[in-house]
């Protein structure tokens, strides 16, 4: 959870982000940490709904709804980075002659593009909802209420569908890479065994 990801981040920073793998795992630890924290922060207001209403003049459930929207992009980025790591490992084993394809600079560019693209995907949702002060005649005071544009519902459906397709595609790519990786390692093991027998 939170502690494990904090430790991972500190370790990678101490070791230095000198290669593509350390960069990928550092970013993955950051996005996983963000997912865990957002999950906690999204559930806390609902659990303390009455306290939120009395102290901050807002409904905890609505606060949770707004915070939960930020979970999506970080989760998708985690999926994207995990898939990139799988592709990278598979590439290095299946095509050893091209193992230097994923340099540090290229990895930074790819990870940045993945993060930017997935944040852009969720940006329409994040920018079409929020909390705003509105007068509540029942309580006779201003309360932070959830506001959403009319198009927000359609945006949620569209982004949710794209995110679902993206996540499933990532999982299929990871499985494919695992199969290729296992086959390549098995073939390499057979070749070494045959070479060893021939030399003796």
XYZ file of N, CA and C in Angstrom:
600
model
N 0.781 -1.179 0.000
C 0.000 0.000 0.000
C 0.837 1.264 0.000
N 0.455 2.186 0.855
C 1.105 3.501 0.910
C 2.568 3.381 1.320
N 2.832 2.625 2.386
C 4.202 2.511 2.899
C 5.118 1.846 1.880
N 4.642 0.755 1.269
C 5.456 0.027 0.287
C 5.819 0.913 -0.896
N 4.856 1.675 -1.385
C 5.128 2.555 -2.527
C 6.052 3.705 -2.145
N 5.894 4.229 -0.929
C 6.809 5.270 -0.447
C 8.245 4.745 -0.404
N 8.398 3.528 0.108
C 9.729 2.914 0.184
C 10.309 2.726 -1.214
N 9.479 2.231 -2.137
C 9.938 2.034 -3.518
C 10.411 3.341 -4.141
N 9.642 4.400 -3.943
C 9.996 5.707 -4.512
C 11.327 6.196 -3.950
N 11.488 6.068 -2.632
C 12.733 6.511 -1.991
C 13.923 5.699 -2.495
N 13.730 4.372 -2.611
C 14.815 3.493 -3.077
C 15.246 3.853 -4.490
N 14.271 4.041 -5.389
C 14.609 4.374 -6.782
C 15.290 5.736 -6.882
N 14.864 6.677 -6.055
C 15.512 7.994 -6.058
C 16.943 7.908 -5.532
N 17.137 7.064 -4.503
C 18.482 6.897 -3.935
C 19.415 6.232 -4.947
N 18.895 5.221 -5.647
C 19.707 4.504 -6.629
C 19.975 5.354 -7.865
N 19.060 6.278 -8.131
C 19.206 7.122 -9.317
C 18.446 6.533 -10.491
N 17.762 7.377 -11.221
C 16.972 6.925 -12.372
C 17.881 6.893 -13.596
N 18.761 5.888 -13.615
C 19.808 5.846 -14.633
C 19.444 5.024 -15.860
N 18.465 4.133 -15.730
C 18.092 3.296 -16.874
C 16.583 3.278 -17.047
N 16.152 2.648 -18.132
C 14.730 2.660 -18.479
C 13.877 1.912 -17.463
N 14.388 0.795 -16.949
C 13.610 -0.004 -16.002
C 13.375 0.754 -14.699
N 14.413 1.394 -14.171
C 14.256 2.147 -12.919
C 13.281 3.309 -13.094
N 13.301 3.941 -14.271
C 12.363 5.039 -14.551
C 10.932 4.518 -14.560
N 10.727 3.385 -15.248
C 9.379 2.809 -15.347
C 8.838 2.414 -13.975
N 9.670 1.744 -13.181
C 9.213 1.311 -11.860
C 9.025 2.489 -10.907
N 9.807 3.540 -11.083
C 9.625 4.743 -10.266
C 8.274 5.392 -10.566
N 7.976 5.559 -11.858
C 6.693 6.160 -12.252
C 5.538 5.262 -11.827
N 5.719 3.943 -11.974
C 4.677 2.997 -11.573
C 4.402 3.090 -10.073
N 5.452 3.234 -9.277
C 5.279 3.388 -7.827
C 4.538 4.680 -7.495
N 4.847 5.746 -8.237
C 4.175 7.041 -8.017
C 2.689 6.958 -8.346
N 2.358 6.338 -9.479
C 0.947 6.239 -9.877
C 0.183 5.291 -8.959
N 0.825 4.204 -8.539
C 0.170 3.288 -7.600
C -0.085 3.972 -6.258
N 0.887 4.773 -5.816
C 0.711 5.523 -4.568
C -0.449 6.505 -4.693
N -0.527 7.180 -5.834
C -1.627 8.123 -6.073
C -2.969 7.398 -6.050
N -3.024 6.202 -6.642
C -4.269 5.424 -6.658
C -4.704 5.050 -5.242
N -3.743 4.593 -4.437
C -4.062 4.193 -3.062
C -4.546 5.393 -2.245
N -3.825 6.510 -2.344
C -4.198 7.705 -1.581
C -5.560 8.240 -2.013
N -5.807 8.275 -3.322
C -7.100 8.759 -3.819
C -8.231 7.842 -3.381
N -7.955 6.540 -3.338
C -8.968 5.587 -2.869
C -9.320 5.866 -1.406
N -8.298 6.117 -0.599
C -8.520 6.424 0.823
C -9.265 7.746 0.975
N -8.797 8.778 0.257
C -9.410 10.105 0.363
C -10.839 10.120 -0.182
N -11.120 9.257 -1.159
C -12.468 9.213 -1.733
C -13.454 8.530 -0.795
N -12.966 7.585 0.006
C -13.856 6.868 0.918
C -14.037 7.576 2.252
N -13.030 8.336 2.666
C -13.100 9.008 3.971
C -14.270 9.987 4.093
N -14.503 10.871 3.106
C -15.618 11.819 3.243
C -16.978 11.152 3.368
N -17.162 10.017 2.677
C -18.438 9.303 2.768
C -18.634 8.748 4.173
N -17.554 8.214 4.736
C -17.628 7.663 6.096
C -17.871 8.751 7.134
N -17.376 9.953 6.841
C -17.514 11.077 7.779
C -18.468 12.136 7.225
N -19.507 11.684 6.559
C -20.409 12.605 5.862
C -21.005 13.658 6.793
N -21.483 13.218 7.974
C -22.080 14.162 8.915
C -21.081 15.188 9.409
N -19.862 14.745 9.682
C -18.807 15.648 10.153
C -18.460 16.667 9.073
N -18.398 16.203 7.824
C -18.097 17.105 6.706
C -19.171 18.174 6.581
N -20.426 17.768 6.727
C -21.537 18.702 6.558
C -21.511 19.779 7.633
N -21.200 19.400 8.857
C -21.199 20.362 9.950
C -19.989 21.295 9.906
N -18.821 20.738 9.561
C -17.598 21.539 9.654
C -17.290 22.310 8.374
N -17.483 21.660 7.222
C -17.102 22.304 5.958
C -18.290 22.644 5.056
N -19.488 22.481 5.589
C -20.699 22.821 4.832
C -20.754 22.135 3.469
N -20.481 20.856 3.480
C -20.568 20.103 2.228
C -20.922 18.656 2.532
N -21.489 17.994 1.546
C -21.872 16.592 1.678
C -20.656 15.720 1.366
N -20.302 14.835 2.300
C -19.137 13.976 2.108
C -19.230 13.111 0.871
N -20.447 12.661 0.542
C -20.630 11.825 -0.642
C -20.265 12.556 -1.923
N -20.604 13.837 -1.980
C -20.279 14.638 -3.173
C -18.770 14.890 -3.267
N -18.138 15.087 -2.116
C -16.678 15.250 -2.098
C -16.015 13.968 -2.599
N -16.522 12.830 -2.143
C -15.993 11.538 -2.577
C -16.141 11.366 -4.082
N -17.270 11.801 -4.612
C -17.537 11.670 -6.047
C -16.518 12.458 -6.861
N -16.215 13.665 -6.420
C -15.259 14.517 -7.139
C -13.847 13.940 -7.054
N -13.455 13.493 -5.854
C -12.112 12.936 -5.676
C -11.944 11.653 -6.481
N -12.987 10.817 -6.497
C -12.912 9.530 -7.195
C -12.642 9.697 -8.685
N -13.050 10.828 -9.250
C -12.828 11.059 -10.681
C -11.342 11.122 -11.018
N -10.520 11.520 -10.043
C -9.070 11.619 -10.271
C -8.374 10.263 -10.176
N -9.094 9.251 -9.707
C -8.522 7.906 -9.615
C -8.309 7.307 -11.004
N -9.242 7.594 -11.913
C -9.218 7.008 -13.252
C -7.921 7.200 -14.021
N -7.462 8.452 -14.200
C -6.238 8.649 -14.985
C -5.011 7.974 -14.383
N -4.876 8.005 -13.055
C -3.714 7.365 -12.431
C -3.764 5.845 -12.584
N -4.980 5.282 -12.498
C -5.121 3.833 -12.683
C -4.760 3.436 -14.111
N -5.249 4.198 -15.077
C -4.949 3.900 -16.481
C -3.462 4.055 -16.779
N -2.836 5.059 -16.181
C -1.389 5.243 -16.374
C -0.629 4.048 -15.802
N -1.055 3.551 -14.652
C -0.422 2.359 -14.069
C -0.527 1.173 -15.016
N -1.709 1.013 -15.622
C -1.901 -0.072 -16.588
C -0.986 0.110 -17.797
N -0.897 1.343 -18.280
C -0.060 1.631 -19.445
C 1.416 1.390 -19.173
N 1.901 1.828 -18.008
C 3.312 1.641 -17.647
C 3.621 0.160 -17.457
N 2.713 -0.576 -16.813
C 2.898 -2.019 -16.628
C 3.013 -2.724 -17.972
N 2.164 -2.332 -18.911
C 2.205 -2.916 -20.252
C 3.510 -2.576 -20.958
N 3.955 -1.343 -20.808
C 5.215 -0.931 -21.433
C 6.389 -1.730 -20.869
N 6.390 -1.983 -19.562
C 7.447 -2.793 -18.942
C 7.428 -4.207 -19.515
N 6.219 -4.777 -19.669
C 6.091 -6.126 -20.226
C 6.619 -6.180 -21.658
N 6.254 -5.178 -22.462
C 6.727 -5.118 -23.853
C 8.240 -4.966 -23.896
N 8.757 -4.133 -23.031
C 10.199 -3.883 -22.972
C 10.969 -5.160 -22.634
N 10.521 -5.885 -21.618
C 11.176 -7.126 -21.217
C 11.075 -8.178 -22.316
N 9.885 -8.282 -22.907
C 9.660 -9.245 -23.981
C 10.563 -8.943 -25.174
N 10.670 -7.661 -25.510
C 11.494 -7.213 -26.637
C 12.956 -7.585 -26.415
N 13.453 -7.359 -25.205
C 14.867 -7.614 -24.899
C 15.208 -9.100 -24.961
N 14.252 -9.957 -24.572
C 14.503 -11.401 -24.568
C 14.263 -12.008 -25.947
N 13.156 -11.617 -26.592
C 12.820 -12.188 -27.898
C 13.719 -11.653 -29.008
N 14.162 -10.402 -28.879
C 15.024 -9.775 -29.890
C 16.270 -9.212 -29.211
N 17.165 -10.085 -28.771
C 18.342 -9.624 -28.020
C 19.249 -8.679 -28.801
N 19.215 -8.776 -30.128
C 20.050 -7.882 -30.947
C 19.570 -6.431 -30.858
N 18.309 -6.254 -30.443
C 17.733 -4.912 -30.352
C 17.441 -4.531 -28.899
N 18.204 -5.126 -27.973
C 17.933 -4.888 -26.550
C 18.199 -3.447 -26.122
N 18.979 -2.723 -26.921
C 19.281 -1.321 -26.587
C 18.299 -0.335 -27.220
N 17.195 -0.863 -27.746
C 16.192 0.008 -28.383
C 15.595 0.986 -27.377
N 15.271 0.476 -26.182
C 14.620 1.310 -25.166
C 15.681 1.999 -24.307
N 16.192 3.082 -24.822
C 17.180 3.861 -24.077
C 16.478 4.693 -23.000
N 17.266 5.314 -22.142
C 16.706 6.131 -21.064
C 15.883 7.286 -21.626
N 16.418 7.952 -22.650
C 15.718 9.097 -23.246
C 14.413 8.672 -23.899
N 14.451 7.566 -24.647
C 13.230 7.074 -25.300
C 12.192 6.650 -24.275
N 12.656 6.037 -23.203
C 11.730 5.612 -22.150
C 11.044 6.809 -21.509
N 11.805 7.855 -21.227
C 11.221 9.075 -20.656
C 10.167 9.645 -21.599
N 10.463 9.653 -22.894
C 9.512 10.177 -23.887
C 8.250 9.327 -23.941
N 8.423 7.995 -23.955
C 7.272 7.089 -24.041
C 6.406 7.191 -22.790
N 7.037 7.173 -21.621
C 6.292 7.274 -20.356
C 5.565 8.616 -20.268
N 6.223 9.677 -20.713
C 5.596 11.010 -20.704
C 4.396 11.050 -21.639
N 4.538 10.438 -22.819
C 3.433 10.410 -23.790
C 2.254 9.604 -23.259
N 2.546 8.459 -22.630
C 1.485 7.635 -22.042
C 0.734 8.427 -20.972
N 1.477 9.069 -20.091
C 0.861 9.838 -18.999
C 0.038 11.003 -19.530
N 0.602 11.732 -20.491
C -0.092 12.892 -21.055
C -1.357 12.481 -21.792
N -1.265 11.402 -22.573
C -2.417 10.935 -23.349
C -3.559 10.488 -22.438
N -3.230 9.760 -21.376
C -4.272 9.242 -20.494
C -4.858 10.324 -19.594
N -4.045 11.303 -19.213
C -4.600 12.440 -18.479
C -5.527 13.251 -19.384
N -5.138 13.397 -20.642
C -5.972 14.126 -21.608
C -7.299 13.416 -21.825
N -7.266 12.074 -21.795
C -8.492 11.293 -21.952
C -9.489 11.607 -20.844
N -9.007 11.721 -19.621
C -9.891 11.954 -18.471
C -10.153 13.436 -18.203
N -9.427 14.316 -18.869
C -9.567 15.747 -18.601
C -10.986 16.280 -18.822
N -11.721 15.817 -19.861
C -13.097 16.314 -20.032
C -13.985 16.073 -18.814
N -13.781 14.945 -18.132
C -14.564 14.658 -16.926
C -14.146 15.580 -15.785
N -12.845 15.746 -15.625
C -12.329 16.543 -14.510
C -12.687 18.018 -14.626
N -12.895 18.483 -15.852
C -13.169 19.910 -16.068
C -14.657 20.229 -16.215
N -15.508 19.218 -16.166
C -16.947 19.475 -16.326
C -17.738 19.139 -15.063
N -17.045 19.094 -13.930
C -17.722 18.864 -12.656
C -16.878 19.456 -11.533
N -17.489 19.613 -10.388
C -16.760 20.161 -9.249
C -17.721 20.539 -8.131
N -17.213 21.237 -7.144
C -18.023 21.708 -6.025
C -18.117 23.223 -6.068
N -19.296 23.743 -5.792
C -19.503 25.193 -5.787
C -20.478 25.551 -4.668
N -20.282 26.724 -4.087
C -21.148 27.171 -3.006
C -22.539 27.546 -3.505
N -23.574 26.917 -2.946
C -24.964 27.200 -3.306
C -25.788 27.338 -2.027
N -26.736 28.256 -2.054
C -27.560 28.490 -0.869
C -28.586 27.381 -0.712
N -28.643 26.813 0.485
C -29.602 25.759 0.808
C -30.693 26.363 1.688
N -31.908 26.546 1.144
C -32.981 27.170 1.929
C -33.424 26.323 3.121
N -33.234 24.997 3.034
C -33.636 24.115 4.136
C -32.755 24.358 5.359
N -31.448 24.428 5.116
C -30.500 24.644 6.218
C -30.215 26.129 6.439
N -30.689 26.963 5.520
C -30.513 28.409 5.603
C -29.030 28.808 5.675
N -28.250 28.193 4.821
C -26.825 28.522 4.739
C -26.273 28.053 3.394
N -25.083 28.552 3.070
C -24.436 28.167 1.817
C -23.692 26.849 2.013
N -23.963 25.921 1.122
C -23.345 24.594 1.191
C -22.654 24.298 -0.141
N -21.507 23.645 -0.063
C -20.799 23.234 -1.276
C -21.569 22.094 -1.942
N -22.066 22.381 -3.128
C -22.855 21.393 -3.860
C -22.112 20.946 -5.116
N -22.436 19.746 -5.560
C -21.831 19.212 -6.780
C -22.478 19.847 -8.002
N -21.645 20.350 -8.907
C -22.165 20.864 -10.173
C -21.594 20.035 -11.318
N -22.411 19.811 -12.328
C -21.991 19.065 -13.515
C -22.657 19.678 -14.736
N -21.940 19.694 -15.839
C -22.523 20.153 -17.087
C -23.445 19.077 -17.645
N -24.341 19.477 -18.537
C -25.291 18.517 -19.110
C -24.587 17.392 -19.856
N -23.432 17.716 -20.413
C -22.704 16.728 -21.213
C -21.887 15.771 -20.348
N -21.812 16.027 -19.055
C -20.962 15.220 -18.165
C -21.329 13.741 -18.182
N -22.624 13.442 -18.198
C -23.063 12.046 -18.212
C -22.565 11.300 -19.437
N -22.671 11.946 -20.602
C -22.192 11.322 -21.842
C -20.677 11.173 -21.823
N -20.001 12.171 -21.250
C -18.541 12.098 -21.160
C -18.116 10.936 -20.267
N -18.809 10.746 -19.152
C -18.505 9.626 -18.262
C -18.639 8.295 -18.996
N -19.709 8.161 -19.775
C -19.940 6.914 -20.515
C -18.854 6.684 -21.558
N -18.523 7.741 -22.313
C -17.530 7.620 -23.384
C -16.140 7.321 -22.826
N -15.733 8.099 -21.829
C -14.406 7.901 -21.231
C -14.332 6.546 -20.529
N -15.415 6.159 -19.865
C -15.448 4.856 -19.196
C -15.285 3.710 -20.177
N -15.936 3.820 -21.348
C -15.832 2.779 -22.373
C -14.415 2.705 -22.930
N -13.847 3.870 -23.246
C -12.476 3.911 -23.778
C -11.493 3.354 -22.751
N -11.682 3.728 -21.495
C -10.806 3.252 -20.421
C -10.908 1.741 -20.253
N -12.128 1.210 -20.374
C -12.335 -0.236 -20.253
C -11.640 -0.986 -21.382
N -11.799 -0.479 -22.603
C -11.144 -1.097 -23.767
C -9.626 -1.031 -23.607
N -9.133 0.122 -23.157
C -7.689 0.301 -22.966
C -7.145 -0.681 -21.929
N -7.843 -0.804 -20.801
C -7.394 -1.700 -19.729
C -7.374 -3.148 -20.189
N -8.438 -3.585 -20.873
C -8.496 -4.964 -21.365
C -7.424 -5.229 -22.416
N -7.185 -4.229 -23.277
C -6.133 -4.366 -24.289
C -4.768 -4.506 -23.628
N -4.528 -3.700 -22.599
C -3.261 -3.782 -21.856
C -3.067 -5.169 -21.260
N -4.121 -5.719 -20.685
C -4.022 -7.040 -20.071
C -3.733 -8.116 -21.105
N -4.354 -8.003 -22.280
C -4.101 -8.975 -23.348
C -2.665 -8.872 -23.855
N -2.155 -7.641 -23.956
C -0.768 -7.441 -24.398
C 0.200 -8.040 -23.386
N -0.073 -7.839 -22.101
C 0.788 -8.398 -21.050
C 0.793 -9.923 -21.123
N -0.375 -10.531 -21.316
C -0.463 -11.995 -21.435
C 0.308 -12.479 -22.659
N 0.149 -11.770 -23.782
C 0.872 -12.128 -25.008
C 2.385 -12.043 -24.787
N 2.824 -10.975 -24.138
C 4.258 -10.800 -23.856
C 4.777 -11.908 -22.948
N 3.950 -12.318 -21.989
C 4.335 -13.394 -21.075
C 4.520 -14.706 -21.833
N 3.617 -14.979 -22.782
C 3.717 -16.199 -23.591
C 4.973 -16.168 -24.457
N 5.207 -15.031 -25.118
C 6.399 -14.887 -25.964
C 7.665 -15.000 -25.128
N 7.649 -14.389 -23.961
C 8.810 -14.418 -23.065
C 9.119 -15.846 -22.621
N 8.078 -16.586 -22.230
C 8.262 -17.971 -21.790
C 8.770 -18.843 -22.936
N 8.212 -18.648 -24.140
C 8.639 -19.423 -25.311
C 10.091 -19.128 -25.663
N 10.469 -17.863 -25.609
C 11.844 -17.463 -25.939
C 12.840 -18.029 -24.933
N 12.486 -17.981 -23.661
C 13.369 -18.523 -22.627
C 13.495 -20.035 -22.748
N 12.390 -20.713 -23.110
C 12.429 -22.160 -23.293
C 13.313 -22.527 -24.483
N 13.153 -21.769 -25.586
C 13.972 -22.021 -26.780
C 15.448 -21.761 -26.496
N 15.726 -20.706 -25.747
C 17.105 -20.381 -25.390
C 17.718 -21.465 -24.508
N 16.918 -21.994 -23.590
C 17.391 -23.058 -22.708
C 17.703 -24.322 -23.497
N 16.832 -24.667 -24.456
C 17.062 -25.847 -25.299
C 18.321 -25.680 -26.136
N 18.521 -24.481 -26.675
C 19.702 -24.210 -27.502
C 20.985 -24.354 -26.682
N 20.982 -23.824 -25.474
C 22.169 -23.927 -24.618
C 22.447 -25.375 -24.238
N 21.367 -26.125 -23.969
C 21.529 -27.523 -23.603
C 22.106 -28.319 -24.771
N 21.570 -28.039 -25.980
C 22.055 -28.733 -27.175
C 23.510 -28.379 -27.467
N 23.864 -27.116 -27.283
C 25.244 -26.671 -27.503
C 26.194 -27.323 -26.506
N 25.724 -27.463 -25.280
C 26.544 -28.068 -24.228
C 26.810 -29.537 -24.529
N 25.756 -30.237 -25.000
C 25.888 -31.656 -25.329
C 26.822 -31.841 -26.518
N 26.668 -30.961 -27.526
C 27.497 -31.055 -28.730
C 28.967 -30.805 -28.418
N 29.229 -29.909 -27.489
C 30.617 -29.567 -27.153
C 31.307 -30.668 -26.354
N 30.496 -31.481 -25.667
C 31.073 -32.579 -24.890
C 31.181 -33.829 -25.739
